[in-house]
CSV table of C-alpha atoms in Angstrom, one decimal:
chain,number,residue,atom,x,y,z
A,1,UNK,CA,-0.1,0.3,-0.1
A,2,UNK,CA,1.6,3.4,-1.3
A,3,UNK,CA,0.7,6.1,0.9
A,4,UNK,CA,-1.4,9.2,-0.9
A,5,UNK,CA,0.3,11.7,-2.7
A,6,UNK,CA,4.3,9.7,-2.2
A,7,UNK,CA,5.8,8.8,-5.8
A,8,UNK,CA,6.0,4.9,-6.9
A,9,UNK,CA,10.1,5.3,-7.3
A,10,UNK,CA,12.4,7.1,-2.1
A,11,UNK,CA,13.8,9.2,1.6
A,12,UNK,CA,14.4,10.1,5.4
A,13,UNK,CA,15.9,10.9,8.9
A,14,UNK,CA,15.7,11.6,12.0
A,15,UNK,CA,18.1,11.4,14.9
A,16,UNK,CA,19.2,8.9,17.3
A,17,UNK,CA,21.0,9.3,19.2
A,18,UNK,CA,22.1,11.5,22.8
A,19,UNK,CA,23.1,15.0,21.7
A,20,UNK,CA,25.8,15.0,24.9
A,21,UNK,CA,27.9,12.2,23.8
A,22,UNK,CA,31.8,13.3,22.7
A,23,UNK,CA,32.8,14.2,20.0
A,24,UNK,CA,36.0,11.9,18.4
A,25,UNK,CA,39.1,13.5,18.3
A,26,UNK,CA,41.3,12.7,15.3
A,27,UNK,CA,43.3,11.0,17.3
A,28,UNK,CA,40.4,8.3,17.5
A,29,UNK,CA,39.4,8.7,13.8
A,30,UNK,CA,42.1,5.7,12.1
A,31,UNK,CA,40.5,2.5,10.3
A,32,UNK,CA,39.5,-0.1,13.2
A,33,UNK,CA,39.9,-3.4,11.6
A,34,UNK,CA,36.7,-6.0,12.7
A,35,UNK,CA,35.9,-9.7,12.0
A,36,UNK,CA,32.6,-10.3,9.4
A,37,UNK,CA,31.1,-13.7,9.5
A,38,UNK,CA,29.2,-16.4,8.1
A,39,UNK,CA,26.6,-19.1,9.0
A,40,UNK,CA,28.1,-22.7,8.8
A,41,UNK,CA,27.6,-25.3,11.1
A,42,UNK,CA,24.3,-24.3,13.2
A,43,UNK,CA,26.4,-20.7,14.3
A,44,UNK,CA,27.6,-17.8,12.7
A,45,UNK,CA,31.7,-18.4,12.8
A,46,UNK,CA,34.5,-15.7,11.2
A,47,UNK,CA,34.6,-17.7,8.0
A,48,UNK,CA,37.9,-19.2,6.8
A,49,UNK,CA,40.5,-17.4,4.6
A,50,UNK,CA,38.4,-18.6,1.5
A,51,UNK,CA,41.3,-19.4,-1.5
A,52,UNK,CA,41.3,-16.6,-3.8
A,53,UNK,CA,39.1,-16.9,-6.6
A,54,UNK,CA,39.3,-17.1,-10.7
A,55,UNK,CA,39.7,-14.0,-12.2
A,56,UNK,CA,36.9,-15.5,-14.4
A,57,UNK,CA,34.5,-15.9,-11.1
A,58,UNK,CA,35.1,-12.2,-10.5
A,59,UNK,CA,31.4,-10.1,-10.9
A,60,UNK,CA,32.2,-7.2,-13.2
A,61,UNK,CA,28.1,-6.0,-11.8
A,62,UNK,CA,26.8,-5.9,-8.4
A,63,UNK,CA,23.6,-4.6,-7.1
A,64,UNK,CA,23.2,-1.5,-3.6
A,65,UNK,CA,20.5,-1.8,-1.7
A,66,UNK,CA,20.9,0.7,1.0
A,67,UNK,CA,18.1,1.2,3.3
A,68,UNK,CA,17.6,3.3,7.3
A,69,UNK,CA,15.3,0.9,9.3
A,70,UNK,CA,14.8,3.7,12.1
A,71,UNK,CA,16.1,2.3,15.2
A,72,UNK,CA,14.2,5.1,17.2
A,73,UNK,CA,10.4,3.7,16.9
A,74,UNK,CA,10.8,0.9,19.6
A,75,UNK,CA,6.9,-0.2,19.5
A,76,UNK,CA,6.5,-2.9,17.1
A,77,UNK,CA,10.2,-3.4,16.1
A,78,UNK,CA,9.5,-6.5,15.6
A,79,UNK,CA,6.8,-7.1,12.8
A,80,UNK,CA,9.0,-4.1,11.5
A,81,UNK,CA,11.7,-5.6,11.0
A,82,UNK,CA,10.3,-9.3,9.5
A,83,UNK,CA,8.0,-6.6,7.1
A,84,UNK,CA,11.7,-5.1,6.0
A,85,UNK,CA,13.2,-8.3,6.0
A,86,UNK,CA,10.7,-9.5,3.6
A,87,UNK,CA,10.5,-6.6,1.5
A,88,UNK,CA,14.2,-7.8,0.6
A,89,UNK,CA,13.6,-10.7,0.0
A,90,UNK,CA,11.7,-10.2,-2.3
A,91,UNK,CA,13.8,-7.4,-4.3
A,92,UNK,CA,16.6,-10.1,-4.3
A,93,UNK,CA,14.6,-13.1,-5.3
A,94,UNK,CA,14.0,-9.8,-8.8
A,95,UNK,CA,17.3,-10.1,-8.4
A,96,UNK,CA,19.7,-11.5,-12.0
A,97,UNK,CA,21.1,-14.8,-10.6
A,98,UNK,CA,23.9,-13.1,-12.2
A,99,UNK,CA,24.1,-9.8,-10.4
A,100,UNK,CA,25.7,-10.4,-6.3
A,101,UNK,CA,24.5,-7.9,-4.1
A,102,UNK,CA,25.0,-5.7,-1.1
A,103,UNK,CA,22.9,-4.6,1.7
A,104,UNK,CA,23.4,-1.6,3.5
A,105,UNK,CA,21.3,-0.7,7.0
A,106,UNK,CA,21.3,2.0,9.1
A,107,UNK,CA,19.7,2.4,12.5
A,108,UNK,CA,19.7,-0.9,13.4
A,109,UNK,CA,18.9,-2.1,16.7
A,110,UNK,CA,20.7,-4.5,18.5
A,111,UNK,CA,17.6,-6.9,18.4
A,112,UNK,CA,17.6,-6.1,14.6
A,113,UNK,CA,21.1,-7.6,14.4
A,114,UNK,CA,19.3,-10.7,16.0
A,115,UNK,CA,16.4,-11.0,13.8
A,116,UNK,CA,19.1,-10.3,10.4
A,117,UNK,CA,20.3,-13.5,12.0
A,118,UNK,CA,18.0,-15.9,12.6
A,119,UNK,CA,16.4,-15.5,9.5
A,120,UNK,CA,16.6,-18.1,6.2
A,121,UNK,CA,17.5,-16.7,3.7
A,122,UNK,CA,20.7,-14.5,5.3
A,123,UNK,CA,22.2,-17.6,6.7
A,124,UNK,CA,22.1,-19.0,3.1
A,125,UNK,CA,23.2,-16.3,0.9
A,126,UNK,CA,25.1,-13.6,3.3
A,127,UNK,CA,28.0,-12.8,5.6
A,128,UNK,CA,27.1,-10.8,8.1
A,129,UNK,CA,29.4,-7.2,9.8
A,130,UNK,CA,27.8,-7.0,12.7
A,131,UNK,CA,26.2,-9.8,15.3
A,132,UNK,CA,26.0,-7.0,18.2
A,133,UNK,CA,26.6,-3.8,19.0
A,134,UNK,CA,30.2,-4.2,19.9
A,135,UNK,CA,31.8,-2.3,17.5
A,136,UNK,CA,29.1,0.8,16.7
A,137,UNK,CA,30.2,3.8,18.5
A,138,UNK,CA,26.7,3.4,21.0
A,139,UNK,CA,25.1,0.8,22.3
A,140,UNK,CA,21.4,2.0,20.9
A,141,UNK,CA,22.0,2.2,17.3
A,142,UNK,CA,24.0,1.5,14.0
A,143,UNK,CA,25.3,0.1,10.9
A,144,UNK,CA,25.2,-3.7,9.2
A,145,UNK,CA,26.4,-4.6,5.6
A,146,UNK,CA,25.2,-8.4,4.4
A,147,UNK,CA,27.2,-9.0,1.2
A,148,UNK,CA,26.5,-12.1,-0.8
A,149,UNK,CA,28.4,-15.2,0.0
A,150,UNK,CA,29.7,-15.2,-4.1
A,151,UNK,CA,31.5,-12.2,-3.3
A,152,UNK,CA,35.6,-12.1,-2.3
A,153,UNK,CA,35.3,-9.8,1.0
A,154,UNK,CA,39.2,-9.0,1.3
A,155,UNK,CA,38.6,-6.8,4.6
A,156,UNK,CA,36.2,-4.8,6.8
A,157,UNK,CA,36.5,-1.6,8.5
A,158,UNK,CA,35.0,0.9,11.0
A,159,UNK,CA,36.0,5.0,10.9
A,160,UNK,CA,35.4,7.0,13.5
A,161,UNK,CA,33.7,10.0,12.6
A,162,UNK,CA,34.1,12.9,14.1
A,163,UNK,CA,29.8,12.9,15.9
A,164,UNK,CA,28.0,13.8,19.3
A,165,UNK,CA,26.3,10.1,18.5
A,166,UNK,CA,28.9,8.0,17.7
A,167,UNK,CA,28.4,7.1,13.9
A,168,UNK,CA,31.2,6.3,12.1
A,169,UNK,CA,31.6,4.1,8.5
A,170,UNK,CA,31.5,0.8,7.9
A,171,UNK,CA,33.7,-0.1,4.3
A,172,UNK,CA,34.0,-3.6,3.5
A,173,UNK,CA,36.8,-4.3,0.3
A,174,UNK,CA,35.3,-6.7,-2.6
A,175,UNK,CA,36.8,-8.5,-5.2
A,176,UNK,CA,35.9,-7.7,-8.7
A,177,UNK,CA,37.1,-7.5,-12.6
A,178,UNK,CA,37.1,-4.5,-14.3
A,179,UNK,CA,35.2,-4.7,-17.3
A,180,UNK,CA,38.1,-2.6,-19.6
A,181,UNK,CA,40.5,-4.3,-18.7
A,182,UNK,CA,40.1,-8.1,-17.3
A,183,UNK,CA,42.2,-8.1,-14.0
A,184,UNK,CA,41.0,-8.4,-10.6
A,185,UNK,CA,40.6,-4.4,-8.6
A,186,UNK,CA,39.6,-3.6,-4.8
A,187,UNK,CA,35.7,-1.3,-4.8
A,188,UNK,CA,35.0,-0.2,-1.8
A,189,UNK,CA,31.7,0.6,0.3
A,190,UNK,CA,31.1,2.4,2.4
A,191,UNK,CA,27.9,2.8,4.8
A,192,UNK,CA,27.0,5.8,6.0
A,193,UNK,CA,25.3,7.5,8.4
A,194,UNK,CA,26.3,11.2,8.2
A,195,UNK,CA,25.2,13.3,11.4
A,196,UNK,CA,21.9,13.8,12.4
A,197,UNK,CA,20.5,17.7,12.5
A,198,UNK,CA,21.8,20.6,12.4
A,199,UNK,CA,25.0,20.9,14.9
A,200,UNK,CA,27.1,23.9,15.0
A,201,UNK,CA,29.5,24.4,13.2
A,202,UNK,CA,28.5,21.1,11.0
A,203,UNK,CA,29.7,17.8,11.3
A,204,UNK,CA,28.6,16.7,8.2
A,205,UNK,CA,31.3,18.4,5.5
A,206,UNK,CA,34.1,16.4,8.0
A,207,UNK,CA,32.8,13.2,7.9
A,208,UNK,CA,31.7,12.9,4.1
A,209,UNK,CA,35.8,14.2,3.5
A,210,UNK,CA,36.9,11.8,5.7
A,211,UNK,CA,34.8,8.9,4.2
A,212,UNK,CA,35.7,10.3,0.6
A,213,UNK,CA,39.8,10.1,1.6
A,214,UNK,CA,39.4,6.1,2.8
A,215,UNK,CA,37.3,5.8,-1.1
A,216,UNK,CA,40.5,7.4,-2.5
A,217,UNK,CA,42.9,4.7,-1.5
A,218,UNK,CA,45.4,4.1,-3.9
A,219,UNK,CA,45.1,1.0,-4.0
A,220,UNK,CA,41.2,1.0,-4.4
A,221,UNK,CA,39.4,0.9,-7.8
A,222,UNK,CA,36.0,2.6,-7.7
A,223,UNK,CA,35.0,4.1,-3.7
A,224,UNK,CA,30.5,3.8,-3.2
A,225,UNK,CA,29.9,5.8,-0.9
A,226,UNK,CA,25.5,5.1,0.2
A,227,UNK,CA,23.7,4.8,3.0
A,228,UNK,CA,21.7,7.5,5.4
A,229,UNK,CA,23.0,11.3,4.5
A,230,UNK,CA,20.4,13.8,6.8
A,231,UNK,CA,21.1,15.9,4.0
A,232,UNK,CA,18.5,19.0,5.6
A,233,UNK,CA,20.6,22.3,5.0
A,234,UNK,CA,22.1,23.8,1.8
A,235,UNK,CA,25.9,23.0,2.3
A,236,UNK,CA,24.8,19.0,2.1
A,237,UNK,CA,23.5,19.7,-2.4
A,238,UNK,CA,27.3,20.0,-2.7
A,239,UNK,CA,29.0,17.8,-0.2
A,240,UNK,CA,29.2,15.3,-3.2
A,241,UNK,CA,31.1,17.7,-5.4
A,242,UNK,CA,33.2,19.3,-2.7
A,243,UNK,CA,34.5,15.7,-2.0
A,244,UNK,CA,35.0,14.7,-5.9
A,245,UNK,CA,32.7,12.1,-5.5
A,246,UNK,CA,29.2,11.7,-8.3
A,247,UNK,CA,25.7,11.7,-7.1
A,248,UNK,CA,23.7,9.1,-9.1
A,249,UNK,CA,20.4,9.8,-8.8
A,250,UNK,CA,21.8,13.0,-10.3
A,251,UNK,CA,24.4,12.1,-13.0
A,252,UNK,CA,21.7,10.2,-14.0
A,253,UNK,CA,19.4,12.7,-14.9
A,254,UNK,CA,17.3,13.6,-11.4
A,255,UNK,CA,17.1,17.3,-10.0
A,256,UNK,CA,17.8,18.5,-6.7
A,257,UNK,CA,15.3,19.3,-5.0
A,258,UNK,CA,12.0,16.6,-6.7
A,259,UNK,CA,10.0,15.4,-5.5
A,260,UNK,CA,10.9,11.6,-7.5
A,261,UNK,CA,14.0,12.2,-5.7
A,262,UNK,CA,12.9,12.2,-1.7
A,263,UNK,CA,13.5,9.4,0.5
A,264,UNK,CA,12.0,10.8,3.3
A,265,UNK,CA,9.0,12.7,5.2
A,266,UNK,CA,5.9,11.2,3.4
A,267,UNK,CA,6.3,7.8,5.9
A,268,UNK,CA,6.6,10.3,9.2
A,269,UNK,CA,4.8,12.0,11.8
A,270,UNK,CA,2.0,14.3,10.5
A,271,UNK,CA,4.1,17.2,12.5
A,272,UNK,CA,7.6,15.6,11.6
A,273,UNK,CA,6.5,16.0,8.6
A,274,UNK,CA,5.0,19.8,8.8
A,275,UNK,CA,8.5,20.9,10.5
A,276,UNK,CA,11.3,19.6,7.9
A,277,UNK,CA,9.4,18.7,4.7
A,278,UNK,CA,10.5,16.0,2.2
A,279,UNK,CA,14.4,15.8,1.6
A,280,UNK,CA,16.4,13.6,0.1
A,281,UNK,CA,18.1,12.3,2.7
A,282,UNK,CA,20.0,9.1,1.2
A,283,UNK,CA,22.1,8.8,-1.4
A,284,UNK,CA,24.6,7.0,-3.5
A,285,UNK,CA,27.7,8.3,-4.0
A,286,UNK,CA,30.9,6.8,-6.0
A,287,UNK,CA,34.1,7.4,-7.2
A,288,UNK,CA,37.1,5.9,-9.3
A,289,UNK,CA,36.8,3.3,-12.1
A,290,UNK,CA,32.9,2.6,-11.8
A,291,UNK,CA,29.4,3.6,-12.9
A,292,UNK,CA,25.9,3.6,-11.9
A,293,UNK,CA,23.8,2.4,-14.0
A,294,UNK,CA,20.5,3.1,-12.4
A,295,UNK,CA,19.2,3.8,-9.0
A,296,UNK,CA,15.2,3.6,-7.4
A,297,UNK,CA,13.8,3.9,-4.5
A,298,UNK,CA,12.1,0.9,-2.7
A,299,UNK,CA,9.9,0.9,0.2
A,300,UNK,CA,7.8,3.2,-0.6
A,301,UNK,CA,4.3,2.9,1.4
A,302,UNK,CA,5.5,-0.9,3.0
A,303,UNK,CA,3.8,-1.2,5.7
A,304,UNK,CA,3.4,-3.8,8.4
A,305,UNK,CA,0.6,-6.5,7.3
A,306,UNK,CA,-3.0,-4.9,7.6
A,307,UNK,CA,-4.1,-7.0,11.1
A,308,UNK,CA,-1.2,-6.2,13.2
A,309,UNK,CA,-1.9,-1.8,11.9
A,310,UNK,CA,-4.1,-1.6,14.9
A,311,UNK,CA,-1.5,-3.1,17.3
A,312,UNK,CA,1.1,-0.6,16.4
A,313,UNK,CA,-1.6,2.3,16.1
A,314,UNK,CA,-1.9,1.5,20.2
A,315,UNK,CA,1.5,1.5,21.0
A,316,UNK,CA,1.2,4.7,19.2
A,317,UNK,CA,3.0,4.0,16.2
A,318,UNK,CA,2.6,4.5,12.4
A,319,UNK,CA,1.9,1.6,9.7
A,320,UNK,CA,4.8,2.2,8.3
A,321,UNK,CA,7.8,-0.2,8.0
A,322,UNK,CA,10.0,3.2,8.3
A,323,UNK,CA,10.3,6.6,7.4
A,324,UNK,CA,12.6,6.2,5.5
A,325,UNK,CA,12.5,4.6,2.3
A,326,UNK,CA,16.1,2.9,1.1
A,327,UNK,CA,17.7,3.3,-2.3
A,328,UNK,CA,18.8,-0.1,-4.7
A,329,UNK,CA,21.3,0.8,-7.6
A,330,UNK,CA,22.7,-1.3,-10.0
A,331,UNK,CA,26.6,-0.7,-10.0
A,332,UNK,CA,29.2,-1.9,-13.2
A,333,UNK,CA,33.3,-1.7,-12.7
A,334,UNK,CA,35.1,-0.5,-15.7
């Protein structure tokens, strides 16, 4: 079911963290390596180091899905997450078999992580970067990445942002094949959740600059920065160009401040909608040897099951799975 007046193709963001949290100092913002996990022998384990795949088996095309599930809404969280996972499964089922998938999730509650780990299709087909909140900058919410088991993960690490809310960039390096040279290359993904609301001085410019710096590492063929950009101020519109990044929505002909680009503001409480208005909060940006062939919104009008909406409303929650639309982008390595 789609909300009346909502375009069928995306997005959003609101604050969850405490404004009293200490800002990360520059000295603590170096990459922090972390493990990833695979479901084996009925448990999640760090997988053994795989043999390096034959170059002919490396992908040139990858589908990226990014979605903020809104950890601030605790009422009916398990119901909402179950519907969100079903929606993701439908998107994956409609993806061509030859195209591996990477999924970025933002605002995960620790209980969401457990629900993800208990989901059969994820156990069968995906690695996960996080089993609990141990790698997050706050114990309350954070990011995770699901990576198709057909992909070769080379490295996983986080880079703490200068943040009042414990936000960071979560990076995964994937081995890919260059379409132009047929040689092995590294495609670096960064799942980002930029600072919410207005800060003085602004924090999002520094956060994008730090993420972009790691995407342009000399050992990296191309980089993808995607997720919840919390773009609510005029300077947010130029953060990609300020950091030599390309914005997939704009590159494919979209217009800033157009309704078809907005990803937030249609599935929120009315007072929040009226205060902030619709925004293009969620984005896919990129640099280096990669193109984005298409980007579209997902999660538009996705609600909990009809028979359970009255219960959600009795808890003071809305019917929608989340206040954000997500994005789905098709990447091709040059």
